């Protein structure tokens, strides 16, 4: 039986089903309908329109959204939420003056998380991760991409990917899995890095493909991590198993990761804190979505991705949380939207587009998610009473999400 939402103060992000992403000046527009209704049936958006055009219909529930906005749930296209424990100690080390790179160089960072995860059982890892997922769904996230990458051994990488699969089986939201075995070199491979790349290619990838545990391939392409040549080797091998690249590039240095991503039709290139004009040029005429991670910049105190330069050059932009224990221990998309506006000078319309339709594109789900479109999933949020949608980024730190619907069901 259908559910009807009535008296919606403003229904946001109404799009044609054929639209998969918005770019450049298009991002400044957020199509809306004031004083609207929305009809949910069979988990999907069945219809919507102006209240004055509402017709007689049999429903089993009517929700009055007087004074409230309705919008599609956020898509979080870049997270690492399957991790063990935390890195609060390193947080304090950074407060006391060490840099992220200095901490990593002395065995902290990703290797610290990998050690913890290797010692954590699959059940316990599932429980810790499920708690994080529960939290972000309540904050309005209706689809999430999750990466491996805190295992760094065949066994531990498979453990993470199996946990991701279990989360996907047990939770109603859409979950996409990414294999990020190339997140850091384990210290035992310090003097023979090629061997770790070979382990990824010859052992991990075939097992992951055999169990169908990932749809995307990711590599941390960065000085001190994986070079462009190593990244290329891994991407090429992963493509033979049908994995689509979505890669970490340009977090601290511009070393050619964007050129590589575009060359191999990466679905997205993520981070982008350090961008050259050539990087921006390369992204033009590509199908690759640039993805910025504002709360990572906030937490680490590193530069923000130059959103204005990216959007003003005509490119699309998506935003995501990067939820992980080291650089972003938060999965709050509402904070990401505020930070995108406050620190990256994106308008509320641009930020909402970046976190819905463009974010859906960055995880290959824009045919079902990311907009108010008839036939798309009824993954929706009702806000609290707010004067305008600009209040979502403006009132940073407040939780303005009242109700979340996944597949038409209230969470
Ligand atoms: O996306 N930059 C690479 N990976 C993660 C952080 C890794 C960590 O510090 O645990 C990121 O920021
Ligand atoms: Fe990341």
CSV table of C-alpha atoms and ligand atoms in Angstrom, one decimal:
chain,number,residue,atom,x,y,z
A,1,UNK,CA,0.0,0.0,0.0
A,2,UNK,CA,1.3,3.5,-0.9
A,3,UNK,CA,2.5,6.2,1.5
A,4,UNK,CA,1.7,9.8,0.8
A,5,UNK,CA,3.7,12.8,2.0
A,6,UNK,CA,1.6,15.9,1.9
A,7,UNK,CA,2.1,19.7,2.4
A,8,UNK,CA,5.8,19.5,1.6
A,9,UNK,CA,7.1,23.1,2.0
A,10,UNK,CA,9.6,22.4,-0.8
A,11,UNK,CA,10.5,19.2,-2.7
A,12,UNK,CA,14.1,19.4,-3.8
A,13,UNK,CA,16.2,18.0,-6.6
A,14,UNK,CA,13.4,17.1,-9.1
A,15,UNK,CA,15.1,15.7,-12.2
A,16,UNK,CA,14.4,13.9,-15.4
A,17,UNK,CA,15.3,10.2,-15.4
A,18,UNK,CA,17.8,10.6,-18.3
A,19,UNK,CA,20.0,13.0,-16.3
A,20,UNK,CA,23.1,11.3,-14.8
A,21,UNK,CA,25.1,14.2,-13.5
A,22,UNK,CA,25.3,18.0,-13.6
A,23,UNK,CA,28.3,20.1,-14.6
A,24,UNK,CA,29.6,23.6,-14.4
A,25,UNK,CA,26.9,26.3,-14.2
A,26,UNK,CA,24.2,23.7,-14.3
A,27,UNK,CA,25.3,22.9,-10.7
A,28,UNK,CA,23.9,26.3,-9.6
A,29,UNK,CA,20.4,25.2,-10.3
A,30,UNK,CA,18.4,23.0,-7.9
A,31,UNK,CA,15.0,22.3,-9.4
A,32,UNK,CA,12.2,22.3,-6.7
A,33,UNK,CA,8.5,22.4,-6.3
A,34,UNK,CA,6.9,24.4,-3.5
A,35,UNK,CA,3.8,23.1,-1.5
A,36,UNK,CA,4.1,19.6,-3.0
A,37,UNK,CA,3.0,16.0,-2.4
A,38,UNK,CA,5.0,12.9,-3.0
A,39,UNK,CA,3.6,9.4,-3.4
A,40,UNK,CA,5.6,6.3,-2.5
A,41,UNK,CA,4.6,2.8,-3.8
A,42,UNK,CA,6.4,-0.4,-3.8
A,43,UNK,CA,9.6,1.2,-2.5
A,44,UNK,CA,9.7,3.7,-5.4
A,45,UNK,CA,8.8,7.3,-6.1
A,46,UNK,CA,5.4,6.8,-7.8
A,47,UNK,CA,4.4,10.4,-8.3
A,48,UNK,CA,4.7,13.9,-7.0
A,49,UNK,CA,3.3,17.3,-7.8
A,50,UNK,CA,1.7,20.4,-6.5
A,51,UNK,CA,-0.7,20.0,-3.5
A,52,UNK,CA,-3.4,21.7,-5.6
A,53,UNK,CA,-3.1,18.9,-8.1
A,54,UNK,CA,-3.4,16.1,-5.6
A,55,UNK,CA,-6.0,13.5,-6.6
A,56,UNK,CA,-8.1,11.0,-4.6
A,57,UNK,CA,-6.0,8.0,-3.8
A,58,UNK,CA,-6.1,5.0,-1.4
A,59,UNK,CA,-3.0,5.0,0.8
A,60,UNK,CA,-2.2,3.3,4.1
A,61,UNK,CA,-0.3,6.2,5.5
A,62,UNK,CA,-0.3,10.0,5.1
A,63,UNK,CA,2.6,12.0,6.5
A,64,UNK,CA,2.1,15.7,6.8
A,65,UNK,CA,5.4,17.5,6.0
A,66,UNK,CA,4.1,21.0,6.8
A,67,UNK,CA,7.0,23.4,7.1
A,68,UNK,CA,9.5,20.7,6.1
A,69,UNK,CA,11.6,20.0,3.0
A,70,UNK,CA,11.8,16.6,1.2
A,71,UNK,CA,14.9,15.6,-0.7
A,72,UNK,CA,16.7,12.5,-2.0
A,73,UNK,CA,19.0,10.9,0.6
A,74,UNK,CA,22.7,11.6,0.3
A,75,UNK,CA,24.9,9.3,-1.6
A,76,UNK,CA,28.3,8.8,0.0
A,77,UNK,CA,30.5,7.7,-2.8
A,78,UNK,CA,33.8,7.4,-0.9
A,79,UNK,CA,34.2,5.8,2.6
A,80,UNK,CA,36.4,3.3,4.4
A,81,UNK,CA,33.9,2.5,7.2
A,82,UNK,CA,35.0,-1.1,7.7
A,83,UNK,CA,37.9,-0.5,10.1
A,84,UNK,CA,38.9,-1.7,13.5
A,85,UNK,CA,39.3,0.5,16.6
A,86,UNK,CA,40.4,4.2,16.1
A,87,UNK,CA,43.4,6.4,15.8
A,88,UNK,CA,42.6,8.9,18.5
A,89,UNK,CA,46.3,8.7,19.7
A,90,UNK,CA,47.5,10.0,16.3
A,91,UNK,CA,44.9,12.8,16.5
A,92,UNK,CA,46.5,14.0,19.7
A,93,UNK,CA,50.0,13.6,18.1
A,94,UNK,CA,48.9,15.9,15.3
A,95,UNK,CA,47.6,18.4,17.8
A,96,UNK,CA,51.0,18.3,19.4
A,97,UNK,CA,52.7,19.1,16.1
A,98,UNK,CA,53.3,16.0,14.0
A,99,UNK,CA,52.1,15.9,10.5
A,100,UNK,CA,49.9,13.2,8.9
A,101,UNK,CA,52.9,12.2,6.8
A,102,UNK,CA,55.3,12.2,9.7
A,103,UNK,CA,53.0,9.9,11.7
A,104,UNK,CA,52.7,7.5,8.7
A,105,UNK,CA,56.5,7.5,8.3
A,106,UNK,CA,57.0,6.2,11.8
A,107,UNK,CA,54.6,3.2,11.3
A,108,UNK,CA,51.4,5.0,12.3
A,109,UNK,CA,48.6,5.8,9.9
A,110,UNK,CA,47.2,3.2,7.6
A,111,UNK,CA,49.7,0.5,8.9
A,112,UNK,CA,48.5,1.2,12.4
A,113,UNK,CA,44.9,0.5,11.4
A,114,UNK,CA,45.9,-2.6,9.4
A,115,UNK,CA,47.6,-4.1,12.4
A,116,UNK,CA,44.4,-3.5,14.5
A,117,UNK,CA,42.2,-5.0,11.8
A,118,UNK,CA,44.3,-8.1,11.3
A,119,UNK,CA,43.9,-8.9,15.0
A,120,UNK,CA,40.1,-8.3,14.9
A,121,UNK,CA,37.7,-11.1,14.1
A,122,UNK,CA,35.3,-10.9,11.2
A,123,UNK,CA,32.3,-10.8,13.6
A,124,UNK,CA,33.7,-8.0,15.7
A,125,UNK,CA,34.7,-6.0,12.6
A,126,UNK,CA,31.1,-6.4,11.3
A,127,UNK,CA,29.7,-5.1,14.6
A,128,UNK,CA,32.0,-2.1,14.7
A,129,UNK,CA,31.2,-1.2,11.1
A,130,UNK,CA,27.5,-1.8,11.4
A,131,UNK,CA,27.4,0.7,14.3
A,132,UNK,CA,28.9,3.3,11.9
A,133,UNK,CA,26.5,2.5,9.2
A,134,UNK,CA,23.5,2.8,11.5
A,135,UNK,CA,24.7,6.2,12.5
A,136,UNK,CA,25.1,7.5,8.9
A,137,UNK,CA,21.8,6.2,7.7
A,138,UNK,CA,20.1,8.2,10.5
A,139,UNK,CA,22.0,11.2,9.2
A,140,UNK,CA,20.5,10.8,5.8
A,141,UNK,CA,22.9,8.6,3.8
A,142,UNK,CA,20.9,6.3,1.6
A,143,UNK,CA,23.7,4.7,-0.4
A,144,UNK,CA,27.4,4.2,0.5
A,145,UNK,CA,30.5,3.0,-1.2
A,146,UNK,CA,32.9,1.2,1.1
A,147,UNK,CA,36.6,0.4,0.5
A,148,UNK,CA,38.8,-2.3,1.8
A,149,UNK,CA,42.4,-1.3,2.4
A,150,UNK,CA,43.0,-1.7,6.1
A,151,UNK,CA,43.9,-5.3,5.7
A,152,UNK,CA,47.0,-5.4,3.5
A,153,UNK,CA,47.2,-9.2,3.6
A,154,UNK,CA,45.2,-11.4,1.4
A,155,UNK,CA,43.3,-12.8,4.4
A,156,UNK,CA,42.6,-9.4,6.0
A,157,UNK,CA,41.5,-7.8,2.7
A,158,UNK,CA,39.1,-10.7,2.1
A,159,UNK,CA,37.8,-10.3,5.6
A,160,UNK,CA,37.0,-6.6,5.0
A,161,UNK,CA,35.3,-7.3,1.7
A,162,UNK,CA,33.2,-10.1,3.2
A,163,UNK,CA,32.1,-7.8,6.0
A,164,UNK,CA,31.1,-5.2,3.3
A,165,UNK,CA,29.1,-8.0,1.6
A,166,UNK,CA,27.4,-8.9,4.8
A,167,UNK,CA,26.5,-5.3,5.5
A,168,UNK,CA,25.1,-5.1,1.9
A,169,UNK,CA,23.0,-8.2,2.6
A,170,UNK,CA,21.7,-7.1,5.9
A,171,UNK,CA,21.1,-3.4,5.3
A,172,UNK,CA,18.4,-1.9,3.1
A,173,UNK,CA,20.6,0.8,1.7
A,174,UNK,CA,22.7,0.4,-1.5
A,175,UNK,CA,26.3,-0.6,-0.7
A,176,UNK,CA,29.1,-0.7,-3.3
A,177,UNK,CA,32.3,-2.5,-2.6
A,178,UNK,CA,35.8,-1.3,-3.7
A,179,UNK,CA,39.0,-3.2,-3.4
A,180,UNK,CA,41.8,-1.0,-2.1
A,181,UNK,CA,44.5,-3.5,-1.3
A,182,UNK,CA,46.9,-0.8,-2.7
A,183,UNK,CA,46.3,1.5,0.2
A,184,UNK,CA,49.8,1.4,1.6
A,185,UNK,CA,52.8,-0.9,1.4
A,186,UNK,CA,53.0,-3.3,4.4
A,187,UNK,CA,56.4,-2.7,6.1
A,188,UNK,CA,57.7,-6.2,5.2
A,189,UNK,CA,57.6,-5.1,1.6
A,190,UNK,CA,59.6,-2.0,2.2
A,191,UNK,CA,62.5,-3.3,0.2
A,192,UNK,CA,60.6,-5.2,-2.4
A,193,UNK,CA,57.6,-3.2,-3.3
A,194,UNK,CA,57.1,-4.9,-6.6
A,195,UNK,CA,56.3,-8.1,-4.6
A,196,UNK,CA,53.4,-6.5,-2.9
A,197,UNK,CA,52.0,-5.2,-6.2
A,198,UNK,CA,52.4,-8.8,-7.5
A,199,UNK,CA,50.6,-10.1,-4.4
A,200,UNK,CA,47.7,-7.8,-5.2
A,201,UNK,CA,47.6,-8.8,-8.8
A,202,UNK,CA,48.3,-12.5,-8.7
A,203,UNK,CA,46.7,-13.5,-5.4
A,204,UNK,CA,44.2,-11.0,-4.0
A,205,UNK,CA,42.5,-10.0,-7.3
A,206,UNK,CA,41.7,-13.5,-8.5
A,207,UNK,CA,40.2,-14.5,-5.1
A,208,UNK,CA,38.2,-11.3,-4.9
A,209,UNK,CA,36.9,-11.8,-8.4
A,210,UNK,CA,36.1,-15.5,-7.7
A,211,UNK,CA,33.9,-14.5,-4.7
A,212,UNK,CA,32.5,-11.5,-6.6
A,213,UNK,CA,33.5,-9.3,-3.6
A,214,UNK,CA,34.1,-5.9,-5.4
A,215,UNK,CA,32.8,-3.8,-8.2
A,216,UNK,CA,35.5,-1.1,-8.1
A,217,UNK,CA,39.3,-1.0,-7.9
A,218,UNK,CA,41.0,1.8,-6.0
A,219,UNK,CA,44.7,2.7,-5.4
A,220,UNK,CA,46.2,5.4,-3.2
A,221,UNK,CA,48.3,7.1,-6.0
A,222,UNK,CA,50.6,9.4,-4.0
A,223,UNK,CA,54.2,10.0,-3.2
A,224,UNK,CA,55.3,7.5,-0.6
A,225,UNK,CA,52.4,5.2,-1.5
A,226,UNK,CA,51.8,3.9,-5.0
A,227,UNK,CA,53.5,5.5,-8.0
A,228,UNK,CA,51.6,6.2,-11.2
A,229,UNK,CA,53.3,3.1,-12.8
A,230,UNK,CA,52.3,0.9,-10.0
A,231,UNK,CA,48.8,2.3,-10.0
A,232,UNK,CA,48.6,1.6,-13.7
A,233,UNK,CA,49.7,-2.0,-13.4
A,234,UNK,CA,47.1,-2.6,-10.7
A,235,UNK,CA,44.3,-0.9,-12.6
A,236,UNK,CA,45.1,-2.8,-15.8
A,237,UNK,CA,45.0,-6.1,-14.0
A,238,UNK,CA,41.8,-5.3,-12.2
A,239,UNK,CA,40.1,-4.3,-15.4
A,240,UNK,CA,40.6,-7.8,-16.8
A,241,UNK,CA,38.3,-8.9,-13.9
A,242,UNK,CA,35.8,-6.2,-14.8
A,243,UNK,CA,36.6,-3.9,-11.9
A,244,UNK,CA,36.0,-0.2,-12.6
A,245,UNK,CA,38.7,2.3,-11.3
A,246,UNK,CA,37.9,4.9,-8.7
A,247,UNK,CA,41.2,6.2,-7.4
A,248,UNK,CA,42.7,8.3,-4.6
A,249,UNK,CA,44.7,11.0,-6.4
A,250,UNK,CA,46.2,14.5,-5.7
A,251,UNK,CA,45.8,14.4,-1.9
A,252,UNK,CA,49.2,15.8,-1.2
A,253,UNK,CA,50.9,16.0,-4.6
A,254,UNK,CA,49.9,16.1,-8.2
A,255,UNK,CA,51.9,13.2,-9.7
A,256,UNK,CA,49.8,12.2,-12.8
A,257,UNK,CA,47.0,10.2,-11.1
A,258,UNK,CA,44.3,12.2,-12.8
A,259,UNK,CA,45.8,11.6,-16.3
A,260,UNK,CA,46.0,7.9,-15.5
A,261,UNK,CA,42.4,7.8,-14.2
A,262,UNK,CA,41.1,9.6,-17.3
A,263,UNK,CA,43.1,7.3,-19.5
A,264,UNK,CA,41.5,4.2,-18.0
A,265,UNK,CA,38.0,5.8,-17.8
A,266,UNK,CA,37.9,5.9,-14.0
A,267,UNK,CA,34.4,6.4,-12.7
A,268,UNK,CA,35.9,9.0,-10.3
A,269,UNK,CA,39.1,10.5,-9.1
A,270,UNK,CA,38.9,11.4,-5.4
A,271,UNK,CA,40.6,13.9,-3.0
A,272,UNK,CA,42.0,16.6,-5.4
A,273,UNK,CA,43.3,18.9,-2.6
A,274,UNK,CA,46.3,19.7,-4.9
A,275,UNK,CA,45.3,20.5,-8.5
A,276,UNK,CA,47.2,21.9,-11.4
A,277,UNK,CA,45.6,23.7,-14.3
A,278,UNK,CA,46.7,20.7,-16.4
A,279,UNK,CA,44.8,18.3,-14.1
A,280,UNK,CA,41.6,20.4,-14.6
A,281,UNK,CA,42.1,20.4,-18.4
A,282,UNK,CA,42.6,16.7,-18.4
A,283,UNK,CA,39.2,16.1,-16.7
A,284,UNK,CA,37.4,18.1,-19.4
A,285,UNK,CA,35.8,15.9,-22.1
A,286,UNK,CA,36.2,12.9,-19.8
A,287,UNK,CA,33.4,10.8,-18.1
A,288,UNK,CA,35.4,10.7,-14.9
A,289,UNK,CA,33.7,12.4,-11.9
A,290,UNK,CA,36.0,14.6,-9.7
A,291,UNK,CA,35.2,13.9,-6.0
A,292,UNK,CA,36.2,16.3,-3.2
A,293,UNK,CA,36.3,15.2,0.5
A,294,UNK,CA,35.9,18.4,2.5
A,295,UNK,CA,35.8,16.9,6.0
A,296,UNK,CA,39.2,15.2,5.3
A,297,UNK,CA,40.7,18.7,4.7
A,298,UNK,CA,38.9,20.0,7.8
A,299,UNK,CA,40.2,17.2,10.0
A,300,UNK,CA,43.8,17.1,8.7
A,301,UNK,CA,44.1,20.9,8.2
A,302,UNK,CA,45.2,20.4,4.6
A,303,UNK,CA,44.1,22.5,1.7
A,304,UNK,CA,40.5,22.1,0.4
A,305,UNK,CA,40.0,20.8,-3.2
A,306,UNK,CA,39.6,23.9,-5.4
A,307,UNK,CA,35.9,23.5,-6.0
A,308,UNK,CA,35.4,26.9,-7.6
A,309,UNK,CA,38.2,26.3,-10.2
A,310,UNK,CA,36.8,22.9,-10.9
A,311,UNK,CA,33.1,23.9,-11.3
A,312,UNK,CA,33.9,27.3,-13.0
A,313,UNK,CA,35.9,25.4,-15.6
A,314,UNK,CA,32.7,23.6,-16.6
A,315,UNK,CA,33.4,20.3,-14.8
A,316,UNK,CA,31.0,18.4,-12.5
A,317,UNK,CA,31.9,17.8,-8.9
A,318,UNK,CA,30.7,15.3,-6.3
A,319,UNK,CA,31.4,15.5,-2.5
A,320,UNK,CA,31.8,12.5,-0.1
A,321,UNK,CA,32.8,11.9,3.5
A,322,UNK,CA,35.9,9.7,3.2
A,323,UNK,CA,34.8,8.2,6.6
A,324,UNK,CA,37.9,6.5,7.9
A,325,UNK,CA,39.9,6.3,11.2
A,326,UNK,CA,42.9,8.4,10.1
A,327,UNK,CA,41.9,11.4,8.0
A,328,UNK,CA,38.1,11.7,8.6
A,329,UNK,CA,36.5,9.9,11.6
A,330,UNK,CA,33.1,11.2,10.6
A,331,UNK,CA,30.5,10.0,8.1
A,332,UNK,CA,28.2,13.0,8.4
A,333,UNK,CA,27.2,14.1,4.9
A,334,UNK,CA,25.4,17.1,6.4
A,335,UNK,CA,28.7,18.4,7.7
A,336,UNK,CA,30.3,17.7,4.4
A,337,UNK,CA,27.7,19.9,2.7
A,338,UNK,CA,28.2,22.7,5.2
A,339,UNK,CA,32.0,22.5,4.8
A,340,UNK,CA,31.7,22.5,1.0
A,341,UNK,CA,29.8,25.8,1.3
A,342,UNK,CA,31.8,27.4,4.1
A,343,UNK,CA,35.3,26.4,3.1
A,344,UNK,CA,35.1,25.6,-0.6
A,345,UNK,CA,32.7,28.4,-1.5
A,346,UNK,CA,30.1,26.1,-3.1
A,347,UNK,CA,26.6,27.4,-3.1
A,348,UNK,CA,23.9,25.4,-1.3
A,349,UNK,CA,22.6,24.3,-4.7
A,350,UNK,CA,26.0,23.2,-5.9
A,351,UNK,CA,26.6,21.3,-2.6
A,352,UNK,CA,23.3,19.5,-2.7
A,353,UNK,CA,23.8,18.6,-6.4
A,354,UNK,CA,27.3,17.3,-5.5
A,355,UNK,CA,26.0,15.1,-2.7
A,356,UNK,CA,23.0,13.7,-4.6
A,357,UNK,CA,23.0,13.3,-8.3
A,358,UNK,CA,26.7,13.7,-8.9
A,359,UNK,CA,27.5,11.5,-5.9
A,360,UNK,CA,25.2,8.8,-7.3
A,361,UNK,CA,27.1,9.0,-10.6
A,362,UNK,CA,30.4,8.5,-8.8
A,363,UNK,CA,29.1,5.2,-7.5
A,364,UNK,CA,27.3,4.2,-10.7
A,365,UNK,CA,23.8,4.4,-9.3
A,366,UNK,CA,22.4,7.6,-10.9
A,367,UNK,CA,19.7,5.5,-12.7
A,368,UNK,CA,18.1,4.6,-9.3
A,369,UNK,CA,19.4,7.2,-6.8
A,370,UNK,CA,20.3,10.9,-6.4
A,371,UNK,CA,17.1,12.7,-7.5
A,372,UNK,CA,13.4,13.0,-7.1
A,373,UNK,CA,12.4,11.2,-10.3
A,374,UNK,CA,9.4,8.9,-10.9
A,375,UNK,CA,10.5,5.3,-10.8
A,376,UNK,CA,13.7,5.9,-8.7
A,377,UNK,CA,14.1,4.4,-5.3
A,378,UNK,CA,12.1,6.2,-2.6
A,379,UNK,CA,15.2,6.9,-0.6
A,380,UNK,CA,14.2,10.2,0.8
A,381,UNK,CA,14.6,12.5,3.8
A,382,UNK,CA,12.2,14.9,5.5
A,383,UNK,CA,13.9,17.7,7.2
A,384,UNK,CA,12.9,19.4,10.4
A,385,UNK,CA,11.0,22.7,10.0
A,386,UNK,CA,13.5,25.0,8.3
A,387,UNK,CA,12.9,28.4,6.5
A,388,UNK,CA,14.7,27.4,3.3
A,389,UNK,CA,17.0,24.6,2.0
A,390,UNK,CA,20.0,26.9,2.4
A,391,UNK,CA,19.6,26.3,6.1
A,392,UNK,CA,21.0,22.7,5.6
A,393,UNK,CA,24.5,24.0,5.0
A,394,UNK,CA,24.0,27.2,7.0
A,395,UNK,CA,23.1,25.8,10.3
A,396,UNK,CA,26.3,23.6,10.4
A,397,UNK,CA,26.5,21.1,13.2
A,398,UNK,CA,22.7,21.0,13.7
A,399,UNK,CA,21.0,17.8,12.8
A,400,UNK,CA,18.2,19.0,10.6
A,401,UNK,CA,17.1,15.6,9.3
A,402,UNK,CA,13.8,14.5,10.8
A,403,UNK,CA,12.9,11.3,9.0
A,404,UNK,CA,14.7,9.0,6.6
A,405,UNK,CA,13.0,6.6,4.1
A,406,UNK,CA,14.9,3.8,2.5
A,407,UNK,CA,13.1,1.9,-0.3
A,408,UNK,CA,10.0,3.7,0.9
A,409,UNK,CA,10.3,2.5,4.5
A,410,UNK,CA,10.8,4.8,7.4
A,411,UNK,CA,14.0,4.1,9.3
B,1,LIG,O1,41.3,8.7,1.9
B,1,LIG,N1,44.5,8.9,1.7
B,1,LIG,C1,44.3,7.7,1.8
B,1,LIG,N2,43.4,7.0,2.6
B,1,LIG,C2,42.5,7.6,3.5
B,1,LIG,C3,43.1,7.8,4.8
B,1,LIG,C4,43.9,6.7,5.3
B,1,LIG,C5,44.2,6.8,6.8
B,1,LIG,O2,44.9,7.7,7.3
B,1,LIG,O3,43.8,5.8,7.5
B,1,LIG,C6,42.0,8.8,2.9
B,1,LIG,O4,42.1,9.9,3.4
B,2,LIG,FE1,39.8,7.8,1.1
